[in-house]
PDB file of C-alpha atoms and ligand atoms in Angstrom:
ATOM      1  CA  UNK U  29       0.000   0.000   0.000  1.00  0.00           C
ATOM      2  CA  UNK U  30       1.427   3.222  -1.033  1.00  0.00           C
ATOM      3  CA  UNK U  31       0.106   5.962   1.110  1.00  0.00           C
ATOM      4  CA  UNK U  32       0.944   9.682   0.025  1.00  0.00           C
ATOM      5  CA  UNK U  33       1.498  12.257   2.897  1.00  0.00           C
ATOM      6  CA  UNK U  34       0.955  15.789   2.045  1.00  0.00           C
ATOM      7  CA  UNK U  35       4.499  17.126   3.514  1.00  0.00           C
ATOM      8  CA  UNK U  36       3.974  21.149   2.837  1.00  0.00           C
ATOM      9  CA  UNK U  37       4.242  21.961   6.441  1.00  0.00           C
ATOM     10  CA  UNK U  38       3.753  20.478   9.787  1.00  0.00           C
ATOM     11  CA  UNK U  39       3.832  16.866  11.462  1.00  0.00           C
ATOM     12  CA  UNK U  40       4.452  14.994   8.647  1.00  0.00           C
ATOM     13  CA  UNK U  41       7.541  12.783   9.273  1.00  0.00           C
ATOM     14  CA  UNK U  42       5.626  10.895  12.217  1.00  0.00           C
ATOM     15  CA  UNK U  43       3.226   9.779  10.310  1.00  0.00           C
ATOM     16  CA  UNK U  44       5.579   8.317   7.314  1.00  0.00           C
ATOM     17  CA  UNK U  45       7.620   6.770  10.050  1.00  0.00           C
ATOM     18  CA  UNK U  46       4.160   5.393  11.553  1.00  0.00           C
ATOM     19  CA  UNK U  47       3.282   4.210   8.137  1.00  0.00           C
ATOM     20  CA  UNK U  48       6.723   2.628   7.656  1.00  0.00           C
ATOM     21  CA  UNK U  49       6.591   0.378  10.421  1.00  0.00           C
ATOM     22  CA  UNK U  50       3.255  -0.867  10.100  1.00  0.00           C
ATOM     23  CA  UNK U  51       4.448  -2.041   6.449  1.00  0.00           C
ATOM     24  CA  UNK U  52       3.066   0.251   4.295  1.00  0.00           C
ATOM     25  CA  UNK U  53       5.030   2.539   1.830  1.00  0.00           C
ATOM     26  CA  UNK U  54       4.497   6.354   2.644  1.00  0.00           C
ATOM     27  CA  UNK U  55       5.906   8.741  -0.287  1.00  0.00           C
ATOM     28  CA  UNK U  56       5.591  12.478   0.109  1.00  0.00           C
ATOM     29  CA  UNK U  57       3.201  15.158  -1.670  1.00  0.00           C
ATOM     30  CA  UNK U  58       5.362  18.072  -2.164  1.00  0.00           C
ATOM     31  CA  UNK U  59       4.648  19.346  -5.994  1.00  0.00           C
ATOM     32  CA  UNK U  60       1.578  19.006  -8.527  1.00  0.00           C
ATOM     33  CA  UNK U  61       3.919  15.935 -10.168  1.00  0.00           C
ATOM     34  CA  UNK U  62       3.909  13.947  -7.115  1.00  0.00           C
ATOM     35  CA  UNK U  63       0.007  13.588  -7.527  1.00  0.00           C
ATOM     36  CA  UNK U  64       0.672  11.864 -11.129  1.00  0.00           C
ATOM     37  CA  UNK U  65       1.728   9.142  -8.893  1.00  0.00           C
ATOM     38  CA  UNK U  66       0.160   5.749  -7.847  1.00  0.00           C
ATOM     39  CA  UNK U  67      -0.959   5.582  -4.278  1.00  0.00           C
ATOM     40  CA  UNK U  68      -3.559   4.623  -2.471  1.00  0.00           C
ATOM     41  CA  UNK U  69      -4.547   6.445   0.626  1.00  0.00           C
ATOM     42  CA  UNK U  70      -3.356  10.084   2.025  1.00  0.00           C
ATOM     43  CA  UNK U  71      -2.464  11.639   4.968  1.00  0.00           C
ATOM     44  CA  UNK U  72      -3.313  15.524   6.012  1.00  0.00           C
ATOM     45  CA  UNK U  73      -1.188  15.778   8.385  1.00  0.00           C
ATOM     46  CA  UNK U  74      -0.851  18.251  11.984  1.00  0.00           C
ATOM     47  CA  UNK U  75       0.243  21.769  11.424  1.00  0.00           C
ATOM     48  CA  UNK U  76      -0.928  25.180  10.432  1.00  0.00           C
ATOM     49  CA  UNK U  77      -4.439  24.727   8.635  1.00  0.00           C
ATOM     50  CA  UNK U  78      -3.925  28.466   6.976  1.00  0.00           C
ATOM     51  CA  UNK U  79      -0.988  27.969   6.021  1.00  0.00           C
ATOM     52  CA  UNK U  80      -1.679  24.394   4.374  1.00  0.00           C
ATOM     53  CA  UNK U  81      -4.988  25.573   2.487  1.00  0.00           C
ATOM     54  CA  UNK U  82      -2.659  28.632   1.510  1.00  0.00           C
ATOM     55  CA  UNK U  83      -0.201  26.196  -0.122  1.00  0.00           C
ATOM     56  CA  UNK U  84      -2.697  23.844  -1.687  1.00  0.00           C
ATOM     57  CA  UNK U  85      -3.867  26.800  -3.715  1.00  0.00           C
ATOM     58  CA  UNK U  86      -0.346  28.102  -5.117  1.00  0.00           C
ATOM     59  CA  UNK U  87       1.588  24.910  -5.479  1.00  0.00           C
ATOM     60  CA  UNK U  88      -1.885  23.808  -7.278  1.00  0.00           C
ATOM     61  CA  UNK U  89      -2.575  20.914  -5.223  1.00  0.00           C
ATOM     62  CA  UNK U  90      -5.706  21.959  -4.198  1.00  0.00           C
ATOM     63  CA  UNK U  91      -8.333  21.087  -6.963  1.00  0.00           C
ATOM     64  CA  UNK U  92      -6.180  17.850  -7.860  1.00  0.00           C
ATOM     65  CA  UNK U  93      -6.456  16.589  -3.631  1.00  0.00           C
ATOM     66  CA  UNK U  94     -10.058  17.488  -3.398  1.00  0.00           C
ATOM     67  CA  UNK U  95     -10.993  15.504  -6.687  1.00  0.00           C
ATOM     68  CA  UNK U  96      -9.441  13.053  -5.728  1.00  0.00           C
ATOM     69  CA  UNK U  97     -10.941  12.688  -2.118  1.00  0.00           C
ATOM     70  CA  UNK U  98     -14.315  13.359  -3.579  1.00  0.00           C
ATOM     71  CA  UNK U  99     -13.623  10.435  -6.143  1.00  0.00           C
ATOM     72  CA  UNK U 100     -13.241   7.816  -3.009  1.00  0.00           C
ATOM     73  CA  UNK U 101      -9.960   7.373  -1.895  1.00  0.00           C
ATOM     74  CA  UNK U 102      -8.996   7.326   0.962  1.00  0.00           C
ATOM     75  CA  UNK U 103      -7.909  10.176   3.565  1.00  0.00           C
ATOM     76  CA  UNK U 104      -6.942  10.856   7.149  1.00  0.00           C
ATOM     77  CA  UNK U 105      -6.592  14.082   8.823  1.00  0.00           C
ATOM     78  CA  UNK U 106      -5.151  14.996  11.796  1.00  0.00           C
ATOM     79  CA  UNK U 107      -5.749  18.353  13.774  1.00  0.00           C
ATOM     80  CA  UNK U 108      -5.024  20.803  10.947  1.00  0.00           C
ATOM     81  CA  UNK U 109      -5.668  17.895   8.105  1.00  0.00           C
ATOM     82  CA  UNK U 110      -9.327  17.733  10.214  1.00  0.00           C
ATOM     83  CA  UNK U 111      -9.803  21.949   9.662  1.00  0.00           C
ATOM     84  CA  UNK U 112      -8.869  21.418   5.959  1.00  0.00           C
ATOM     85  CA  UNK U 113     -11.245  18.725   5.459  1.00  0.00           C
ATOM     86  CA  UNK U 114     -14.102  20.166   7.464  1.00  0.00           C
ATOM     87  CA  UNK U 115     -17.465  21.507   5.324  1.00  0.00           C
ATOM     88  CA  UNK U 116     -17.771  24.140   8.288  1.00  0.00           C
ATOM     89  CA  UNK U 117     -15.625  25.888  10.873  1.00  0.00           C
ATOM     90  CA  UNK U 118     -17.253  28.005  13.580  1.00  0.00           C
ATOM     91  CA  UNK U 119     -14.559  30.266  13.806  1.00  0.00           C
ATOM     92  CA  UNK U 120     -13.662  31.025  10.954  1.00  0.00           C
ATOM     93  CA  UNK U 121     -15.339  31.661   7.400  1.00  0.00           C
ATOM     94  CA  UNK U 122     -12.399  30.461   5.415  1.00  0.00           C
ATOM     95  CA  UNK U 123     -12.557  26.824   4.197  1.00  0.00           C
ATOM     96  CA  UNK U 124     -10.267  24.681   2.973  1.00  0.00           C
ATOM     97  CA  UNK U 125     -10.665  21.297   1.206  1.00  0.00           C
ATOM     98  CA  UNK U 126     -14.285  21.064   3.020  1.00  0.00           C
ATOM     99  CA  UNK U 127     -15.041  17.448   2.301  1.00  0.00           C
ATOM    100  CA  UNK U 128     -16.351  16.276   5.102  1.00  0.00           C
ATOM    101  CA  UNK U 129     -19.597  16.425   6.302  1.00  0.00           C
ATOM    102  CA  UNK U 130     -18.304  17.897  10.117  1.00  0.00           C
ATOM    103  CA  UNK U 131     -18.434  21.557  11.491  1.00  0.00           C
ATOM    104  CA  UNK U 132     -15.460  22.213  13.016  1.00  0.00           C
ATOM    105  CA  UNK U 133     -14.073  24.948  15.786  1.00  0.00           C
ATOM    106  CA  UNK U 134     -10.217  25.566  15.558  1.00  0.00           C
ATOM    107  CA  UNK U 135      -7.726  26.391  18.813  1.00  0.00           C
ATOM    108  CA  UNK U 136     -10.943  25.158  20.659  1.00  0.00           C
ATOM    109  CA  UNK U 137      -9.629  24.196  23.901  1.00  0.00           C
ATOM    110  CA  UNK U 138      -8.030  28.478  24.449  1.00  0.00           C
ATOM    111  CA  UNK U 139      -4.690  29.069  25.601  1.00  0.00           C
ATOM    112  CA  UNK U 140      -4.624  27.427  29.483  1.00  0.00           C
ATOM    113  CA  UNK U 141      -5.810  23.891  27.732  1.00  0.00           C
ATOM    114  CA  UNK U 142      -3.777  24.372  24.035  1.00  0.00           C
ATOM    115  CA  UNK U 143      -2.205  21.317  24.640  1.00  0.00           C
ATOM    116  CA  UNK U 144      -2.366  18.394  26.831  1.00  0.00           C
ATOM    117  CA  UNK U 145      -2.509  14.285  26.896  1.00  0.00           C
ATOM    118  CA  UNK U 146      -5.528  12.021  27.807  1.00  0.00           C
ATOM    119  CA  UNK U 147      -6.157   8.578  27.636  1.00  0.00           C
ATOM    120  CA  UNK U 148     -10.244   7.894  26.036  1.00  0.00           C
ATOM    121  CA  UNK U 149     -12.168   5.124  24.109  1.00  0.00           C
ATOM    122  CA  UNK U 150     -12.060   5.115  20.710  1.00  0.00           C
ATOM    123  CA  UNK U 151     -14.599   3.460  19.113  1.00  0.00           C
ATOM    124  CA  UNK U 152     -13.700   0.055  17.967  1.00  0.00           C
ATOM    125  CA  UNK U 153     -10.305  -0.287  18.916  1.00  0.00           C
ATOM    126  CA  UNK U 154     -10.447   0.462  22.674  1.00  0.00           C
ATOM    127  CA  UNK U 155      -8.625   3.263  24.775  1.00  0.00           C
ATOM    128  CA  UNK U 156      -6.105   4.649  23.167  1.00  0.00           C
ATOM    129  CA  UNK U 157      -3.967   8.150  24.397  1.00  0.00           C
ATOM    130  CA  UNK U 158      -4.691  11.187  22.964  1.00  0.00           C
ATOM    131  CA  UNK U 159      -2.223  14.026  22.420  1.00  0.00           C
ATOM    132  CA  UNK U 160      -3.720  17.498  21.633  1.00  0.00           C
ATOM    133  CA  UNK U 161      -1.700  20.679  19.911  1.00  0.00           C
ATOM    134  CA  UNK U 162      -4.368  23.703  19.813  1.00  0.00           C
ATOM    135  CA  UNK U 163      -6.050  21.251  18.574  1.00  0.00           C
ATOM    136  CA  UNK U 164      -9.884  21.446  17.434  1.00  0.00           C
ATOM    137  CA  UNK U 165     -12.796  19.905  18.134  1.00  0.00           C
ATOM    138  CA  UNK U 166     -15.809  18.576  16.247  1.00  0.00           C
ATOM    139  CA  UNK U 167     -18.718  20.325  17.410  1.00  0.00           C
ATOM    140  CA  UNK U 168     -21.404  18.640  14.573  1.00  0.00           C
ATOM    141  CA  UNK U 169     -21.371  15.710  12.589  1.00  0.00           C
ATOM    142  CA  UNK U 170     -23.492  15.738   9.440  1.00  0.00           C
ATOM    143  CA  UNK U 171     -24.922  13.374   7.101  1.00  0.00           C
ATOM    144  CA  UNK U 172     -23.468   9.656   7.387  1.00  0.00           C
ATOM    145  CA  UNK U 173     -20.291  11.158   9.411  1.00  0.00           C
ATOM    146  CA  UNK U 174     -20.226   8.533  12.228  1.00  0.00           C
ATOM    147  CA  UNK U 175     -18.382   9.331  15.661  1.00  0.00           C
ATOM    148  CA  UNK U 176     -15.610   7.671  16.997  1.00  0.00           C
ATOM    149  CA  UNK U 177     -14.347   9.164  19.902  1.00  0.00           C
ATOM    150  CA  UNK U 178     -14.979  11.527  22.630  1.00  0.00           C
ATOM    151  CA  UNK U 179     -12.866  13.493  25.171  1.00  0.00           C
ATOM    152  CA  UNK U 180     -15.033  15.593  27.578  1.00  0.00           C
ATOM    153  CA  UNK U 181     -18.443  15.342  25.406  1.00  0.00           C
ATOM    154  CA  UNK U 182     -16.719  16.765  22.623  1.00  0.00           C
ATOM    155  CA  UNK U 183     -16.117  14.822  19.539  1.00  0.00           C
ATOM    156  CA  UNK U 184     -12.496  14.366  18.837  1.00  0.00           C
ATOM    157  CA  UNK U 185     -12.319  11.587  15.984  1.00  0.00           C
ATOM    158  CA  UNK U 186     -15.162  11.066  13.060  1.00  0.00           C
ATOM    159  CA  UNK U 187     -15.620   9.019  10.149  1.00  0.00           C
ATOM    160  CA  UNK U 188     -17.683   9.610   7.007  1.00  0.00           C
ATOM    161  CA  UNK U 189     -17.108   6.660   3.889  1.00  0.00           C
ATOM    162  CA  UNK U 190     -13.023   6.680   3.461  1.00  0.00           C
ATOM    163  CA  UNK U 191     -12.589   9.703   5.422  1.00  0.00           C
ATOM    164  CA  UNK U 192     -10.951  10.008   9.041  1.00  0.00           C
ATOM    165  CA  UNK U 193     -10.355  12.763  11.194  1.00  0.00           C
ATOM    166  CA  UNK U 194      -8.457  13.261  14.521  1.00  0.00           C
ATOM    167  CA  UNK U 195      -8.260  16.037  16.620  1.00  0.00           C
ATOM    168  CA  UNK U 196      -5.404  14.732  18.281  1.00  0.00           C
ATOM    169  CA  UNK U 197      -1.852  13.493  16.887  1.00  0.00           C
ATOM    170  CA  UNK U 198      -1.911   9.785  16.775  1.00  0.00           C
ATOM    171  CA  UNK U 199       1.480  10.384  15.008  1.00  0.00           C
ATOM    172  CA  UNK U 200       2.992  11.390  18.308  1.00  0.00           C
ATOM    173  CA  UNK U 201       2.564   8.549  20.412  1.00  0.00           C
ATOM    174  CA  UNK U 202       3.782   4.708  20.434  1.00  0.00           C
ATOM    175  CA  UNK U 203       0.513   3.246  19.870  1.00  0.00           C
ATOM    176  CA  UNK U 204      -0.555   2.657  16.039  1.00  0.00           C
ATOM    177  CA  UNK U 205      -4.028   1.672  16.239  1.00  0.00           C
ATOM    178  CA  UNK U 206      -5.412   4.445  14.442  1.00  0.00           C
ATOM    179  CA  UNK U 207      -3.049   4.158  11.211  1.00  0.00           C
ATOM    180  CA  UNK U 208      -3.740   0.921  11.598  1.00  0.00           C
ATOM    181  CA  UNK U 209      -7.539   1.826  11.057  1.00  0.00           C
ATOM    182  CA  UNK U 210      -6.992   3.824   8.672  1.00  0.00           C
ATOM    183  CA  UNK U 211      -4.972   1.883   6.880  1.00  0.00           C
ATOM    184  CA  UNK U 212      -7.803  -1.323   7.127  1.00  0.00           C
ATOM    185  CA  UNK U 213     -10.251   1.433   5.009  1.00  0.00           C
ATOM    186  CA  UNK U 214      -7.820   1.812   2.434  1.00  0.00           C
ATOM    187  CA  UNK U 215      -7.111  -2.144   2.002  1.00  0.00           C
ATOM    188  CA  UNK U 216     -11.129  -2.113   2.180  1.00  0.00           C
ATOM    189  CA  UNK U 217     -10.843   0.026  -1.389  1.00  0.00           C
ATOM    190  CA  UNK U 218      -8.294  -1.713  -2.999  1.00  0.00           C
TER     191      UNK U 218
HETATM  192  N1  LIG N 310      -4.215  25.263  15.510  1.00  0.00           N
HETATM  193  C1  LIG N 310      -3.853  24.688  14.262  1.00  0.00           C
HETATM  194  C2  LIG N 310      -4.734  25.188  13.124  1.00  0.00           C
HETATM  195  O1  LIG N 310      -5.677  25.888  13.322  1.00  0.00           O
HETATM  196  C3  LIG N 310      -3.915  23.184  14.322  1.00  0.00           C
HETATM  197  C4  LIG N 310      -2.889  22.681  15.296  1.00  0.00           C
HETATM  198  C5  LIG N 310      -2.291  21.367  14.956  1.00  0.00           C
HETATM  199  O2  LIG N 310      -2.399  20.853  13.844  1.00  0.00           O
HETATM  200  N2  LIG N 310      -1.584  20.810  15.897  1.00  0.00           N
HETATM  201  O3  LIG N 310      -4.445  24.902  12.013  1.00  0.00           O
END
């Protein structure tokens, strides 16, 4: 499985090196060309969700990412990758890719609670920790998004067809059950 990790900015090395050892082949979105490529699944990873959308538009990624989301295949964001894929964001009138069915509030936890570490449930794979970077939160689902996990009544992870979104960094810790996940819906497509 070659999974493509859109490497503009941000976390993106942890999640290749979490791809890597769970056997699966990440390659790096950097350029227009690199979309010409083969792969199967894609990664939006942590960051700065302005400055992401931003670089989608000028390196002219943008159009060619969201077709292909829209098309089916398969995509995982986390923190900023969730605020690019979001159809709505409280806080803020710009959108980005705004695939998913979700309404989304960014830097939702302020400044005392911008980052911290919790341990929660995540809906069929068990408790798993959670580490959150003024991070969002989901604060609707829409349409056939399902929920997947919760931290304090607030929705933190969310699924709608091939897409998943994480408010937290699974990319930071040890624990690879949710590129594992992700990586069963893209084997589901292949
Ligand atoms: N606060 C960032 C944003 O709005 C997201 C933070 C993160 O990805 N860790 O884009």
């Amino acid at each position: 499985m070659r999974i493509g990790v859109l490497a503009l900015q941000g976390a993106f090395i942890e999640h290749e090196k979490m791809l890597a050892a769970l056997g699966a082949e990440p390659f790096e979105i950097r350029q227009e060309k690199d979309i010409d490529k083969a792969f199967d699944g894609l990664i939006v990873p942590g960051g700065e969700s302005t400055v992401q959308g931003k670089l989608l538009h000028e390196l002219n990624l943008f159009n060619r990412i969201r077709d292909l989301i829209l098309s089916g295949l398969p995509v995982f964001g986390t923190c900023a990758g969730l605020i690019l894929l979001a159809r709505e964001l409280e806080n803020d009138k710009q959108t980005h890719l705004a695939t998913m069915d979700i309404t989304a509030v960014r830097n939702a936890y302020g400044r005392q609670l911008g980052s911290f570490y919790t341990v929660e449930k995540f809906r069929d794979i068990g408790e798993i920790p959670m580490t959150f970077i003024r991070a969002p939160y989901i604060s609707s689902v829409h349409n056939d998004t399902e929920i997947l996990a919760l931290v304090d009544g607030k929705i933190v992870a969310a699924r709608q067809g091939n897409q998943l979104v994480t408010a937290f960094h699974p990319e930071l810790s040890d624990d690879t059950s949710v590129h594992r996940y992700f990586l069963d819906i893209v084997k589901n497509t292949l």
